[in-house]
Amino acid sequence: MEAQGDCEMTDTAPAPAMGERLHALDAVRAGALLLGVAFHASLSFLPGPQIWVVRDTPSEAIATTGYVVHIFRMAAFFVIAGYFGRMLFHRRGAWGFVRDRNSRILMPLLVFWTPVMAAIIACFIWGVAAMNGGVLPKDGPPPPPITVDTFPLTHLWFLYLLTLFYIAALAIRGIVATIDRNGSLRAGPVDAAMRALLATPAGAVILAVPLSIALAMRNNWFAWGGIPTPDTGLVPNAAALIAYGTAFTFGWLMQRQPVLLDALRRWWPVYLIGAVALTIACCIMISGVSIVTPMAEGDLKSAYAYCYALAVWTWTLGLIGAALTFLTRERPAIRYVADASYWVYLVHLPVVMAMQVLVFTLPLPALAKWGIVIGASFLILLASYHLLVRHSWIGKWLNGRKLPWRKPEPKLEMQAT
């Protein structure tokens, strides 16, 4: 990973306001990506009809855990993406920013999509056979045609969305810089608004409004799914664009005043207490709703949409604040995992699916199978990172530098006689 954390996939940079490396934000970003492995591992254990590679023994505990993780995981990621995105822009300039993002975001999307998609299709075919006694059915439906609306971005949608956000950020910044040549608009109302949002935890109430409206207005909104994942189609759904676009913009604008991170440190317990309470309320409100049943229109949907949106922001701000409080020092283990997280997330889905098919026939409880899927997947993914990526040109491409197998021995200086 490139030193100074110039992007959401690389190391963190010194906080200009406090002279510290933001290991905390790096840890949160890595956690957000790695929780995706556990989340996708949970999908084969959901109650209800089969929606995944296999339908294993249903588990309410696993389903609830996946639900909670899904509330905050990607919102936190995009906040940090915005923060480091602006940092990179001002460190390297517009063209340096474009070159870096093209190399480390757009190119991985283009290069990894084909092999990952092929592996996912193979796992689904394998899963169908496993669910059908070891043989493939002869009358299966034909695959849908690939169009702009049905293009399968898979879990790599986050790279596609990041690319769109970077393009939008460059365009908007160009317009704003033309209008606000002396920076007074940005240094005045914009910065003041960010300070007001983070002055007290009540700012989360305002941040939640755009997403709550988008969710409440969405037709056929599956409440258990939370923010609809924009993994299908090249035109992202409005709710996802608003949710993650707001998070990205918030991170970008917060980086203008790094001292605002102190507010997250100050209020993290309040945010997390609120997040837990809101999550419990959300679970109660949808306790009788199937995971494949859209939320009925009415007051309950509106109330749930706002509670869910507020939970997204309280979890996000609280977890970032807690990390800034407890994870400010560099820890070798966390540093290693943070370095590995990009590669792990890029290639994890077929590995997780294969493990889900393998454990499907085992006579074990759902929680045990889930643990095996997660543990075995991480073992394979981290081993592949260490052996194939960390010390190779792939590591330099994805993370900014290739690490040597051994640390160089310190040079001994000749002493004067």
mmCIF file of N, CA and C in Angstrom, residues 217-296:
data_model
loop_
_atom_site.group_PDB
_atom_site.id
_atom_site.type_symbol
_atom_site.label_atom_id
_atom_site.label_comp_id
_atom_site.label_asym_id
_atom_site.label_seq_id
_atom_site.Cartn_x
_atom_site.Cartn_y
_atom_site.Cartn_z
ATOM 1 N N MET A 217 -39.760 6.421 -0.691
ATOM 2 C CA MET A 217 -40.382 6.598 -2.003
ATOM 3 C C MET A 217 -40.112 5.432 -2.953
ATOM 4 N N ARG A 218 -39.265 4.502 -2.536
ATOM 5 C CA ARG A 218 -38.912 3.403 -3.429
ATOM 6 C C ARG A 218 -40.046 2.380 -3.492
ATOM 7 N N ASN A 219 -40.466 2.043 -4.697
ATOM 8 C CA ASN A 219 -41.469 0.999 -4.874
ATOM 9 C C ASN A 219 -40.821 -0.376 -4.695
ATOM 10 N N ASN A 220 -41.588 -1.301 -4.167
ATOM 11 C CA ASN A 220 -41.090 -2.666 -3.966
ATOM 12 C C ASN A 220 -39.777 -2.673 -3.198
ATOM 13 N N TRP A 221 -39.774 -1.950 -2.085
ATOM 14 C CA TRP A 221 -38.571 -1.899 -1.246
ATOM 15 C C TRP A 221 -38.574 -3.088 -0.300
ATOM 16 N N PHE A 222 -37.550 -3.904 -0.411
ATOM 17 C CA PHE A 222 -37.404 -5.057 0.479
ATOM 18 C C PHE A 222 -36.700 -4.585 1.747
ATOM 19 N N ALA A 223 -37.467 -4.477 2.811
ATOM 20 C CA ALA A 223 -36.978 -3.840 4.031
ATOM 21 C C ALA A 223 -35.769 -4.549 4.619
ATOM 22 N N TRP A 224 -35.733 -5.888 4.560
ATOM 23 C CA TRP A 224 -34.608 -6.615 5.131
ATOM 24 C C TRP A 224 -33.316 -6.347 4.365
ATOM 25 N N GLY A 225 -33.437 -5.897 3.136
ATOM 26 C CA GLY A 225 -32.241 -5.627 2.342
ATOM 27 C C GLY A 225 -31.647 -4.257 2.582
ATOM 28 N N GLY A 226 -32.376 -3.385 3.282
ATOM 29 C CA GLY A 226 -31.856 -2.050 3.556
ATOM 30 C C GLY A 226 -31.643 -1.250 2.291
ATOM 31 N N ILE A 227 -30.473 -0.644 2.162
ATOM 32 C CA ILE A 227 -30.143 0.121 0.956
ATOM 33 C C ILE A 227 -30.026 -0.853 -0.213
ATOM 34 N N PRO A 228 -30.833 -0.705 -1.260
ATOM 35 C CA PRO A 228 -30.775 -1.647 -2.389
ATOM 36 C C PRO A 228 -29.394 -1.634 -3.038
ATOM 37 N N THR A 229 -28.776 -2.786 -3.104
ATOM 38 C CA THR A 229 -27.426 -2.880 -3.651
ATOM 39 C C THR A 229 -27.435 -2.619 -5.157
ATOM 40 N N PRO A 230 -26.624 -1.677 -5.640
ATOM 41 C CA PRO A 230 -26.611 -1.368 -7.085
ATOM 42 C C PRO A 230 -25.697 -2.312 -7.860
ATOM 43 N N ASP A 231 -25.938 -3.631 -7.702
ATOM 44 C CA ASP A 231 -25.068 -4.606 -8.337
ATOM 45 C C ASP A 231 -25.580 -5.090 -9.685
ATOM 46 N N THR A 232 -26.745 -4.604 -10.095
ATOM 47 C CA THR A 232 -27.313 -4.985 -11.387
ATOM 48 C C THR A 232 -27.669 -3.730 -12.172
ATOM 49 N N GLY A 233 -27.159 -3.620 -13.382
ATOM 50 C CA GLY A 233 -27.450 -2.463 -14.222
ATOM 51 C C GLY A 233 -26.384 -1.393 -14.123
ATOM 52 N N LEU A 234 -26.196 -0.678 -15.204
ATOM 53 C CA LEU A 234 -25.194 0.374 -15.268
ATOM 54 C C LEU A 234 -25.726 1.727 -14.827
ATOM 55 N N VAL A 235 -27.020 1.798 -14.532
ATOM 56 C CA VAL A 235 -27.621 3.013 -13.963
ATOM 57 C C VAL A 235 -28.000 2.684 -12.531
ATOM 58 N N PRO A 236 -27.228 3.136 -11.546
ATOM 59 C CA PRO A 236 -27.496 2.780 -10.152
ATOM 60 C C PRO A 236 -28.869 3.270 -9.696
ATOM 61 N N ASN A 237 -29.492 2.501 -8.795
ATOM 62 C CA ASN A 237 -30.792 2.928 -8.276
ATOM 63 C C ASN A 237 -30.651 4.190 -7.445
ATOM 64 N N ALA A 238 -31.731 4.951 -7.368
ATOM 65 C CA ALA A 238 -31.699 6.270 -6.729
ATOM 66 C C ALA A 238 -31.322 6.181 -5.259
ATOM 67 N N ALA A 239 -31.846 5.176 -4.546
ATOM 68 C CA ALA A 239 -31.561 5.067 -3.116
ATOM 69 C C ALA A 239 -30.075 4.854 -2.862
ATOM 70 N N ALA A 240 -29.448 3.992 -3.646
ATOM 71 C CA ALA A 240 -28.019 3.745 -3.473
ATOM 72 C C ALA A 240 -27.197 4.979 -3.842
ATOM 73 N N LEU A 241 -27.578 5.647 -4.930
ATOM 74 C CA LEU A 241 -26.857 6.864 -5.318
ATOM 75 C C LEU A 241 -26.929 7.922 -4.222
ATOM 76 N N ILE A 242 -28.113 8.088 -3.638
ATOM 77 C CA ILE A 242 -28.271 9.089 -2.580
ATOM 78 C C ILE A 242 -27.530 8.667 -1.329
ATOM 79 N N ALA A 243 -27.655 7.397 -0.937
ATOM 80 C CA ALA A 243 -27.008 6.924 0.287
ATOM 81 C C ALA A 243 -25.494 7.065 0.204
ATOM 82 N N TYR A 244 -24.922 6.500 -0.833
ATOM 83 C CA TYR A 244 -23.465 6.463 -0.915
ATOM 84 C C TYR A 244 -22.892 7.759 -1.471
ATOM 85 N N GLY A 245 -23.679 8.462 -2.297
ATOM 86 C CA GLY A 245 -23.231 9.768 -2.759
ATOM 87 C C GLY A 245 -23.169 10.772 -1.624
ATOM 88 N N THR A 246 -24.173 10.733 -0.725
ATOM 89 C CA THR A 246 -24.151 11.609 0.448
ATOM 90 C C THR A 246 -22.967 11.273 1.341
ATOM 91 N N ALA A 247 -22.709 9.977 1.541
ATOM 92 C CA ALA A 247 -21.582 9.561 2.374
ATOM 93 C C ALA A 247 -20.256 10.013 1.768
ATOM 94 N N PHE A 248 -20.089 9.828 0.470
ATOM 95 C CA PHE A 248 -18.857 10.236 -0.214
ATOM 96 C C PHE A 248 -18.664 11.744 -0.106
ATOM 97 N N THR A 249 -19.719 12.498 -0.363
ATOM 98 C CA THR A 249 -19.636 13.961 -0.294
ATOM 99 C C THR A 249 -19.315 14.427 1.119
ATOM 100 N N PHE A 250 -19.941 13.798 2.101
ATOM 101 C CA PHE A 250 -19.674 14.132 3.503
ATOM 102 C C PHE A 250 -18.194 13.926 3.821
ATOM 103 N N GLY A 251 -17.643 12.781 3.411
ATOM 104 C CA GLY A 251 -16.220 12.537 3.662
ATOM 105 C C GLY A 251 -15.330 13.537 2.942
ATOM 106 N N TRP A 252 -15.671 13.855 1.697
ATOM 107 C CA TRP A 252 -14.891 14.810 0.908
ATOM 108 C C TRP A 252 -14.877 16.184 1.602
ATOM 109 N N LEU A 253 -16.035 16.648 2.030
ATOM 110 C CA LEU A 253 -16.123 17.964 2.662
ATOM 111 C C LEU A 253 -15.522 17.967 4.062
ATOM 112 N N MET A 254 -15.611 16.852 4.765
ATOM 113 C CA MET A 254 -15.017 16.789 6.099
ATOM 114 C C MET A 254 -13.499 16.911 6.017
ATOM 115 N N GLN A 255 -12.901 16.422 4.929
ATOM 116 C CA GLN A 255 -11.456 16.492 4.812
ATOM 117 C C GLN A 255 -10.958 17.926 4.652
ATOM 118 N N ARG A 256 -11.849 18.834 4.267
ATOM 119 C CA ARG A 256 -11.474 20.249 4.218
ATOM 120 C C ARG A 256 -11.100 20.762 5.608
ATOM 121 N N GLN A 257 -11.660 20.167 6.649
ATOM 122 C CA GLN A 257 -11.407 20.579 8.023
ATOM 123 C C GLN A 257 -11.113 19.335 8.869
ATOM 124 N N PRO A 258 -9.911 18.778 8.769
ATOM 125 C CA PRO A 258 -9.619 17.538 9.490
ATOM 126 C C PRO A 258 -9.859 17.610 10.984
ATOM 127 N N VAL A 259 -9.879 18.826 11.539
ATOM 128 C CA VAL A 259 -10.156 18.962 12.967
ATOM 129 C C VAL A 259 -11.551 18.460 13.318
ATOM 130 N N LEU A 260 -12.441 18.350 12.312
ATOM 131 C CA LEU A 260 -13.784 17.836 12.569
ATOM 132 C C LEU A 260 -13.766 16.382 13.027
ATOM 133 N N LEU A 261 -12.665 15.685 12.770
ATOM 134 C CA LEU A 261 -12.561 14.320 13.272
ATOM 135 C C LEU A 261 -12.642 14.285 14.798
ATOM 136 N N ASP A 262 -12.247 15.395 15.439
ATOM 137 C CA ASP A 262 -12.346 15.460 16.905
ATOM 138 C C ASP A 262 -13.784 15.331 17.377
ATOM 139 N N ALA A 263 -14.715 15.846 16.582
ATOM 140 C CA ALA A 263 -16.127 15.747 16.971
ATOM 141 C C ALA A 263 -16.588 14.295 16.967
ATOM 142 N N LEU A 264 -16.093 13.509 16.022
ATOM 143 C CA LEU A 264 -16.448 12.090 15.999
ATOM 144 C C LEU A 264 -15.837 11.372 17.199
ATOM 145 N N ARG A 265 -14.627 11.757 17.566
ATOM 146 C CA ARG A 265 -14.011 11.178 18.764
ATOM 147 C C ARG A 265 -14.830 11.516 20.007
ATOM 148 N N ARG A 266 -15.324 12.736 20.053
ATOM 149 C CA ARG A 266 -16.035 13.203 21.254
ATOM 150 C C ARG A 266 -17.376 12.518 21.428
ATOM 151 N N TRP A 267 -18.078 12.295 20.320
ATOM 152 C CA TRP A 267 -19.473 11.859 20.428
ATOM 153 C C TRP A 267 -19.697 10.397 20.079
ATOM 154 N N TRP A 268 -18.633 9.611 19.873
ATOM 155 C CA TRP A 268 -18.846 8.241 19.404
ATOM 156 C C TRP A 268 -19.727 7.398 20.333
ATOM 157 N N PRO A 269 -19.635 7.526 21.686
ATOM 158 C CA PRO A 269 -20.527 6.695 22.507
ATOM 159 C C PRO A 269 -22.002 7.020 22.285
ATOM 160 N N VAL A 270 -22.301 8.298 22.092
ATOM 161 C CA VAL A 270 -23.692 8.701 21.867
ATOM 162 C C VAL A 270 -24.185 8.143 20.537
ATOM 163 N N TYR A 271 -23.348 8.255 19.508
ATOM 164 C CA TYR A 271 -23.732 7.713 18.200
ATOM 165 C C TYR A 271 -24.009 6.209 18.294
ATOM 166 N N LEU A 272 -23.138 5.467 18.949
ATOM 167 C CA LEU A 272 -23.294 4.010 18.978
ATOM 168 C C LEU A 272 -24.467 3.578 19.850
ATOM 169 N N ILE A 273 -24.718 4.282 20.933
ATOM 170 C CA ILE A 273 -25.904 3.978 21.736
ATOM 171 C C ILE A 273 -27.164 4.195 20.901
ATOM 172 N N GLY A 274 -27.180 5.315 20.180
ATOM 173 C CA GLY A 274 -28.314 5.579 19.294
ATOM 174 C C GLY A 274 -28.426 4.536 18.200
ATOM 175 N N ALA A 275 -27.293 4.107 17.650
ATOM 176 C CA ALA A 275 -27.308 3.111 16.579
ATOM 177 C C ALA A 275 -27.905 1.794 17.060
ATOM 178 N N VAL A 276 -27.518 1.353 18.248
ATOM 179 C CA VAL A 276 -28.049 0.100 18.784
ATOM 180 C C VAL A 276 -29.550 0.211 19.010
ATOM 181 N N ALA A 277 -29.989 1.333 19.608
ATOM 182 C CA ALA A 277 -31.421 1.529 19.863
ATOM 183 C C ALA A 277 -32.221 1.563 18.569
ATOM 184 N N LEU A 278 -31.702 2.256 17.573
ATOM 185 C CA LEU A 278 -32.392 2.342 16.283
ATOM 186 C C LEU A 278 -32.432 0.991 15.582
ATOM 187 N N THR A 279 -31.364 0.219 15.688
ATOM 188 C CA THR A 279 -31.340 -1.104 15.063
ATOM 189 C C THR A 279 -32.373 -2.021 15.694
ATOM 190 N N ILE A 280 -32.479 -1.968 17.013
ATOM 191 C CA ILE A 280 -33.506 -2.765 17.698
ATOM 192 C C ILE A 280 -34.899 -2.351 17.233
ATOM 193 N N ALA A 281 -35.108 -1.038 17.128
ATOM 194 C CA ALA A 281 -36.411 -0.545 16.661
ATOM 195 C C ALA A 281 -36.700 -1.019 15.244
ATOM 196 N N CYS A 282 -35.695 -0.983 14.386
ATOM 197 C CA CYS A 282 -35.872 -1.446 12.996
ATOM 198 C C CYS A 282 -36.229 -2.926 12.961
ATOM 199 N N CYS A 283 -35.537 -3.725 13.761
ATOM 200 C CA CYS A 283 -35.816 -5.162 13.786
ATOM 201 C C CYS A 283 -37.242 -5.441 14.264
ATOM 202 N N ILE A 284 -37.708 -4.659 15.220
ATOM 203 C CA ILE A 284 -39.081 -4.831 15.717
ATOM 204 C C ILE A 284 -40.087 -4.479 14.624
ATOM 205 N N MET A 285 -39.822 -3.406 13.904
ATOM 206 C CA MET A 285 -40.761 -2.948 12.886
ATOM 207 C C MET A 285 -40.906 -3.917 11.723
ATOM 208 N N ILE A 286 -39.869 -4.694 11.442
ATOM 209 C CA ILE A 286 -39.950 -5.619 10.299
ATOM 210 C C ILE A 286 -39.954 -7.078 10.754
ATOM 211 N N SER A 287 -40.254 -7.289 12.017
ATOM 212 C CA SER A 287 -40.193 -8.653 12.557
ATOM 213 C C SER A 287 -41.156 -9.602 11.844
ATOM 214 N N GLY A 288 -42.274 -9.096 11.325
ATOM 215 C CA GLY A 288 -43.231 -9.969 10.657
ATOM 216 C C GLY A 288 -43.144 -9.920 9.149
ATOM 217 N N VAL A 289 -42.090 -9.278 8.616
ATOM 218 C CA VAL A 289 -41.958 -9.112 7.170
ATOM 219 C C VAL A 289 -40.961 -10.125 6.627
ATOM 220 N N SER A 290 -41.321 -10.844 5.585
ATOM 221 C CA SER A 290 -40.412 -11.800 4.958
ATOM 222 C C SER A 290 -39.302 -11.061 4.223
ATOM 223 N N ILE A 291 -38.154 -11.735 4.078
ATOM 224 C CA ILE A 291 -37.036 -11.088 3.392
ATOM 225 C C ILE A 291 -37.319 -10.883 1.914
ATOM 226 N N VAL A 292 -38.307 -11.607 1.365
ATOM 227 C CA VAL A 292 -38.640 -11.461 -0.059
ATOM 228 C C VAL A 292 -39.975 -10.751 -0.259
ATOM 229 N N THR A 293 -40.477 -10.109 0.795
ATOM 230 C CA THR A 293 -41.739 -9.382 0.702
ATOM 231 C C THR A 293 -41.477 -7.886 0.757
ATOM 232 N N PRO A 294 -41.909 -7.108 -0.228
ATOM 233 C CA PRO A 294 -41.704 -5.657 -0.191
ATOM 234 C C PRO A 294 -42.460 -5.034 0.982
ATOM 235 N N MET A 295 -41.914 -3.960 1.490
ATOM 236 C CA MET A 295 -42.551 -3.225 2.587
ATOM 237 C C MET A 295 -43.834 -2.587 2.077
ATOM 238 N N ALA A 296 -44.931 -2.781 2.805
ATOM 239 C CA ALA A 296 -46.215 -2.196 2.416
ATOM 240 C C ALA A 296 -46.164 -0.680 2.559
#
